[in-house]
Coordinates of C-alpha atoms in Angstrom, one line a residue:
M1 CA -4.9 -7.1 13.5
K2 CA -2.8 -5.0 12.5
I3 CA -3.7 -1.2 10.7
L4 CA -0.6 -0.5 8.1
P5 CA -0.6 3.4 8.0
F6 CA 0.0 3.9 3.8
L7 CA 0.8 7.5 2.8
F8 CA -1.7 7.5 -0.7
V9 CA 0.1 8.8 -2.6
T10 CA -0.1 8.3 -6.6
A11 CA 1.3 8.0 -10.0
L12 CA 0.6 9.1 -13.6
L13 CA -0.8 5.8 -15.9
F14 CA 2.0 5.8 -18.3
S15 CA 5.1 3.0 -18.5
T16 CA 8.3 3.4 -18.8
G17 CA 11.5 1.5 -19.3
C18 CA 12.7 0.4 -15.7
G19 CA 10.7 -2.1 -14.6
H20 CA 12.8 -5.7 -15.4
N21 CA 9.6 -7.0 -16.7
A22 CA 10.3 -11.0 -16.2
T23 CA 8.1 -13.5 -17.9
A24 CA 5.0 -13.6 -15.6
P25 CA 4.4 -17.1 -15.0
D26 CA 0.9 -18.9 -16.1
V27 CA -1.8 -17.9 -13.7
S28 CA -4.9 -18.8 -15.5
H29 CA -5.3 -22.3 -14.1
I30 CA -4.9 -21.1 -10.3
P31 CA -8.5 -20.5 -8.8
V32 CA -9.6 -17.9 -6.2
D33 CA -12.3 -17.8 -4.0
F34 CA -12.4 -14.6 -1.8
K35 CA -15.8 -11.7 -1.7
L36 CA -15.0 -8.4 -2.5
I37 CA -17.7 -6.6 0.6
P38 CA -19.1 -2.9 0.3
F39 CA -19.4 -2.6 3.4
Y40 CA -19.7 1.0 3.5
E41 CA -22.8 0.7 1.7
D42 CA -24.4 -1.5 3.8
L43 CA -23.5 0.7 7.0
F44 CA -24.6 4.1 5.6
S45 CA -27.3 2.0 4.3
I46 CA -28.7 2.4 8.2
H47 CA -30.1 5.4 9.3
P48 CA -28.6 6.8 12.7
D49 CA -31.6 6.6 14.7
S50 CA -31.8 2.9 13.5
I51 CA -28.6 1.7 14.9
A52 CA -29.9 0.5 18.3
K53 CA -32.2 -1.4 16.5
Q54 CA -29.6 -3.1 13.5
T55 CA -26.6 -3.6 16.2
T56 CA -27.1 -7.3 16.4
S57 CA -27.9 -8.0 12.5
L58 CA -24.1 -6.7 12.2
K59 CA -22.4 -8.1 14.8
E60 CA -24.3 -11.6 13.6
K61 CA -23.6 -10.4 10.0
Y62 CA -19.8 -9.0 10.4
G63 CA -18.5 -11.0 13.4
K64 CA -15.1 -9.5 14.2
Y65 CA -14.6 -7.4 11.3
L66 CA -17.3 -4.8 12.8
D67 CA -15.1 -5.3 15.9
A68 CA -12.5 -4.4 14.0
Y69 CA -13.3 -1.5 12.6
S70 CA -15.0 -0.3 14.7
E71 CA -12.7 0.1 17.9
G72 CA -9.3 0.2 15.5
V73 CA -10.6 2.3 12.3
I74 CA -13.6 4.8 13.9
E75 CA -12.9 4.0 17.5
V76 CA -16.4 4.6 18.1
G77 CA -15.8 1.5 20.9
N78 CA -17.2 -1.9 21.2
P79 CA -20.8 -2.7 19.7
D80 CA -20.9 -4.7 23.2
S81 CA -20.1 -1.6 24.9
E82 CA -22.5 1.3 26.1
E83 CA -21.1 4.2 23.7
F84 CA -21.3 2.0 21.0
V85 CA -25.1 3.0 19.7
Q86 CA -24.5 6.7 20.5
N87 CA -20.7 7.2 18.8
M88 CA -21.7 4.9 15.4
S89 CA -25.0 6.8 15.4
R90 CA -23.1 10.6 15.8
F91 CA -20.4 9.0 12.7
L92 CA -23.5 8.2 10.5
A93 CA -24.9 11.4 10.9
Y94 CA -22.0 13.2 10.4
P95 CA -23.5 15.2 7.3
P96 CA -19.7 15.6 5.1
N97 CA -19.9 11.3 6.0
Q98 CA -22.8 11.0 4.2
E99 CA -21.2 13.4 1.3
V100 CA -18.2 11.0 1.4
V101 CA -20.0 7.6 1.0
D102 CA -21.4 9.3 -2.2
T103 CA -18.6 9.9 -3.4
C104 CA -17.3 6.5 -2.8
R105 CA -20.5 5.3 -4.9
K106 CA -19.6 6.5 -7.6
V107 CA -16.3 6.3 -8.1
F108 CA -16.7 2.6 -7.4
S109 CA -19.8 1.5 -8.6
D110 CA -17.8 -0.9 -10.9
K111 CA -17.0 -3.5 -8.3
K112 CA -16.9 -5.7 -10.9
S113 CA -13.9 -4.5 -12.5
L114 CA -12.3 -4.1 -9.7
K115 CA -12.9 -7.9 -7.8
S116 CA -11.3 -8.8 -11.6
K117 CA -8.4 -6.8 -11.1
L118 CA -7.7 -8.4 -7.3
A119 CA -8.8 -11.8 -8.7
K120 CA -5.3 -11.6 -10.8
A121 CA -3.5 -10.2 -8.6
F122 CA -4.4 -13.3 -5.7
Q123 CA -3.7 -15.3 -8.4
Y124 CA 0.2 -14.7 -8.5
Y125 CA -0.6 -14.5 -4.9
Q126 CA -1.4 -18.3 -5.0
H127 CA 1.2 -19.5 -7.5
Y128 CA 4.5 -17.7 -5.3
Y129 CA 2.9 -18.6 -2.2
P130 CA 0.1 -21.7 -2.6
K131 CA -0.2 -22.3 0.9
R132 CA -1.5 -18.7 1.8
Q133 CA -5.3 -17.9 2.0
V134 CA -6.7 -15.1 -0.1
P135 CA -8.4 -13.1 1.6
D136 CA -11.9 -11.6 1.6
V137 CA -11.7 -7.2 0.8
Y138 CA -13.9 -5.0 2.3
L139 CA -14.3 -2.1 1.9
H140 CA -14.7 0.5 4.7
I141 CA -15.1 4.5 5.3
S142 CA -12.7 5.8 7.8
G143 CA -12.8 9.8 8.5
F144 CA -9.6 9.8 6.0
N145 CA -7.2 8.1 8.2
E146 CA -4.0 7.0 6.7
S147 CA -4.8 3.1 7.7
M148 CA -5.7 0.0 5.8
V149 CA -6.7 -3.2 8.0
V150 CA -5.5 -6.3 7.7
D151 CA -6.1 -9.5 9.4
S152 CA -6.7 -13.4 9.2
G153 CA -8.5 -13.9 6.4
W154 CA -9.4 -10.3 5.4
V155 CA -8.2 -6.9 4.0
S156 CA -9.7 -3.6 4.4
I157 CA -9.5 -0.2 2.7
S158 CA -10.4 2.7 3.2
V159 CA -12.0 4.2 -0.2
E160 CA -12.2 7.1 0.5
K161 CA -8.5 8.1 0.1
Y162 CA -8.5 6.7 -3.1
L163 CA -11.2 9.1 -5.0
G164 CA -8.4 10.7 -7.3
S165 CA -6.1 13.4 -7.2
D166 CA -8.1 15.8 -8.5
C167 CA -11.1 15.3 -5.6
Q168 CA -12.4 17.9 -3.7
F169 CA -12.4 16.1 -0.2
Y170 CA -8.7 16.5 -0.6
E171 CA -8.1 20.1 -1.7
W172 CA -10.9 21.1 1.2
L173 CA -8.0 19.0 4.0
G174 CA -5.2 20.6 3.1
T175 CA -3.5 17.6 1.4
Q176 CA -0.5 18.0 -0.5
Q177 CA -0.4 17.4 -4.0
Y178 CA 2.9 15.1 -3.6
L179 CA -0.1 13.4 -1.1
R180 CA -2.5 13.8 -4.2
N181 CA -1.6 12.5 -6.8
R182 CA -1.5 8.3 -5.9
M183 CA -4.8 8.7 -4.3
I184 CA -6.5 7.2 -7.2
P185 CA -8.4 4.1 -7.8
E186 CA -5.7 2.7 -10.0
M187 CA -3.8 2.4 -6.7
V188 CA -5.8 0.3 -4.2
V189 CA -5.1 -3.6 -6.3
P190 CA -0.9 -2.7 -5.8
D191 CA -1.9 -1.1 -2.3
V192 CA -3.4 -4.2 -1.5
M193 CA -0.8 -6.7 -2.6
K194 CA 1.5 -4.1 -0.8
A195 CA -0.3 -5.3 2.9
L196 CA -0.2 -8.8 2.0
A197 CA 3.5 -8.4 1.6
M198 CA 4.2 -6.5 4.9
T199 CA 1.9 -8.8 6.6
E200 CA 4.2 -11.5 4.9
Y201 CA 7.7 -9.8 5.7
T202 CA 7.7 -7.4 8.6
Y203 CA 10.5 -5.3 9.3
N204 CA 13.4 -6.5 11.3
D205 CA 14.6 -3.3 13.1
S206 CA 17.6 -5.1 15.2
I207 CA 19.7 -3.4 11.9
D208 CA 17.5 -0.2 11.9
D209 CA 20.2 1.8 9.0
L210 CA 19.3 3.4 6.1
I211 CA 20.6 0.0 3.6
S212 CA 18.6 -1.8 6.3
Q213 CA 15.7 0.1 5.3
M214 CA 16.2 0.4 1.7
I215 CA 16.0 -3.3 0.9
Y216 CA 13.1 -3.9 2.4
H217 CA 10.9 -0.8 0.9
G218 CA 12.8 -2.7 -2.3
K219 CA 11.3 -5.8 -1.3
M220 CA 8.2 -5.3 -0.9
L221 CA 8.0 -3.0 -4.6
H222 CA 9.4 -7.0 -6.1
F223 CA 6.1 -8.7 -4.4
V224 CA 3.8 -5.7 -5.6
K225 CA 5.9 -6.2 -9.1
R226 CA 5.4 -10.1 -8.9
T227 CA 1.5 -9.9 -8.2
I228 CA 1.0 -7.3 -10.5
P229 CA 3.5 -8.1 -13.6
E230 CA 1.5 -5.2 -15.8
I231 CA 1.6 -2.8 -13.6
P232 CA 3.3 0.5 -14.8
D233 CA 6.6 1.6 -13.2
T234 CA 4.9 4.6 -12.6
L235 CA 2.5 3.1 -10.4
L236 CA 4.3 1.2 -8.8
F237 CA 6.9 3.5 -7.7
G238 CA 4.6 6.3 -7.2
Y239 CA 6.0 8.9 -9.3
T240 CA 5.3 10.9 -12.2
T241 CA 6.7 10.4 -15.5
R242 CA 8.9 13.5 -15.1
E243 CA 9.6 11.9 -11.6
M244 CA 10.1 8.7 -13.6
N245 CA 12.1 9.9 -15.8
W246 CA 14.4 11.6 -13.6
S247 CA 15.0 8.5 -11.2
I248 CA 16.1 6.4 -14.5
K249 CA 18.5 9.2 -15.5
N250 CA 19.7 10.0 -12.4
E251 CA 20.2 6.3 -10.6
A252 CA 24.1 6.6 -10.3
F253 CA 24.6 9.9 -9.3
M254 CA 21.6 9.0 -6.2
W255 CA 23.7 6.2 -5.5
S256 CA 27.2 7.3 -5.7
T257 CA 26.0 10.7 -3.6
I258 CA 24.5 8.3 -0.2
V259 CA 28.1 5.9 -0.7
E260 CA 30.3 9.4 -0.6
Q261 CA 28.3 10.6 2.1
K262 CA 29.2 7.6 3.7
H263 CA 25.0 7.6 4.5
L264 CA 24.3 3.9 3.8
F265 CA 24.5 2.6 7.2
S266 CA 23.7 5.5 9.1
T267 CA 20.8 5.1 11.8
D268 CA 19.9 8.7 12.1
P269 CA 15.6 8.4 11.9
M270 CA 15.5 12.2 10.0
L271 CA 18.3 11.0 7.3
I272 CA 16.6 7.3 6.9
R273 CA 13.4 9.3 6.7
K274 CA 14.5 11.8 4.2
Y275 CA 15.2 9.4 1.7
V276 CA 13.0 6.6 2.1
G277 CA 9.6 9.1 3.7
E278 CA 7.4 11.1 1.9
G279 CA 8.2 13.9 0.6
P280 CA 7.9 16.4 -2.3
F281 CA 11.6 15.5 -3.1
T282 CA 14.4 14.3 -1.5
S283 CA 16.4 16.9 -0.2
F284 CA 19.9 15.4 -0.5
F285 CA 19.2 14.7 -4.3
G286 CA 17.8 18.7 -4.9
Q287 CA 14.3 20.1 -5.6
E288 CA 14.1 18.2 -8.9
S289 CA 14.4 14.8 -7.5
P290 CA 11.1 12.8 -6.3
G291 CA 10.9 11.9 -2.5
R292 CA 11.0 7.9 -1.8
T293 CA 14.1 7.6 -3.3
G294 CA 15.6 5.1 -1.2
R295 CA 12.5 2.8 -2.1
F296 CA 13.7 3.1 -5.7
L297 CA 17.3 2.7 -5.0
G298 CA 16.4 -0.3 -3.2
Y299 CA 13.6 -1.9 -5.9
Q300 CA 17.1 -1.6 -8.2
L301 CA 19.2 -2.9 -5.6
M302 CA 17.3 -6.0 -5.5
Q303 CA 17.0 -6.7 -9.0
S304 CA 20.8 -6.6 -9.5
W305 CA 21.0 -9.3 -6.3
L306 CA 18.3 -11.2 -8.7
E307 CA 20.6 -11.0 -11.8
E308 CA 23.5 -11.8 -9.5
H309 CA 21.2 -15.1 -8.5
P310 CA 20.3 -16.5 -11.4
D311 CA 19.5 -19.6 -10.5
A312 CA 17.1 -18.2 -6.7
S313 CA 13.7 -17.4 -7.2
F314 CA 11.5 -15.0 -5.9
R315 CA 11.0 -16.6 -2.9
D316 CA 14.7 -17.3 -2.4
M317 CA 15.3 -13.1 -2.6
M318 CA 12.5 -12.2 -0.6
S319 CA 14.0 -15.0 2.4
Q320 CA 17.2 -13.0 2.6
T321 CA 17.2 -11.2 5.9
D322 CA 20.7 -9.8 6.5
P323 CA 20.1 -6.6 4.4
H324 CA 24.6 -6.1 4.6
R325 CA 24.6 -9.5 3.1
I326 CA 22.2 -8.5 0.6
L327 CA 24.3 -5.2 -0.5
A328 CA 28.1 -7.4 -0.2
K329 CA 26.0 -10.1 -2.6
A330 CA 24.0 -7.8 -5.0
G331 CA 26.9 -6.6 -6.9
Y332 CA 25.6 -3.5 -7.3
R333 CA 26.6 -0.6 -9.6
P334 CA 24.1 1.6 -11.6

């Protein structure tokens, strides 16, 4: 089981001219078989005083998923442990959790639409990775933990992290606006595909410098774009329209600044975080810039690599493992 940290931060849904829309393959003939399981609704339908009686049926129905959720997400203990019943009962009885569940039910009332969007993305996933299993998708409540759980055969999503950027809960929690901007239902499918990408291609920290991080995140964005070809650039990069336009306009300025400052091969974690980590802006580029611009540039660099290698496939690009060689062969000159 992997718990992937996602800072669910958002974008306004407008398209811009940056996205490099390759002709999407026809995937209409590809069957996908998966379940969308609203686990949180099932769990919170149990009265807190009845959890002892219901534990056996929960274990029979959800098996290892219940173990992973109970131990790794909400940390109430293994369902076979002595403390499980008391801890889970407290979790279910906690009044704010019930309010969160009620809001999630409203926001995610249209399960059919969500499953349809997931199915379309999974069809593209199967096109590029025909030997991979399409995962079941669970919806859970995590107590606002920054996590998405991925295991063999399933992905599980903290739905309370996608209730809309104006959700009162996020204001009460003191979540900064630049983070709230992506906490919207439209980010569920892109984040599921990003989770699959990060599972398929784990980060190799043997060369952990800025360009390695930029290229890795750029490849993850390409994975999302290939599996959701119609995704607007703002949603892909997690930018508002203003931030998207700024990034396009200042691409050459950003790249030249990184090169001139000799930051490309820096291994300083703080410096790397300023370029690829979450933040209201990128300090090296001024307060008008958005955060995570290193990821934006990484995507553009990988697009340049594809253009320099017209005979290479998407999988060929994703399989490149030496970031320094990728940089040398990309011909990236914005």
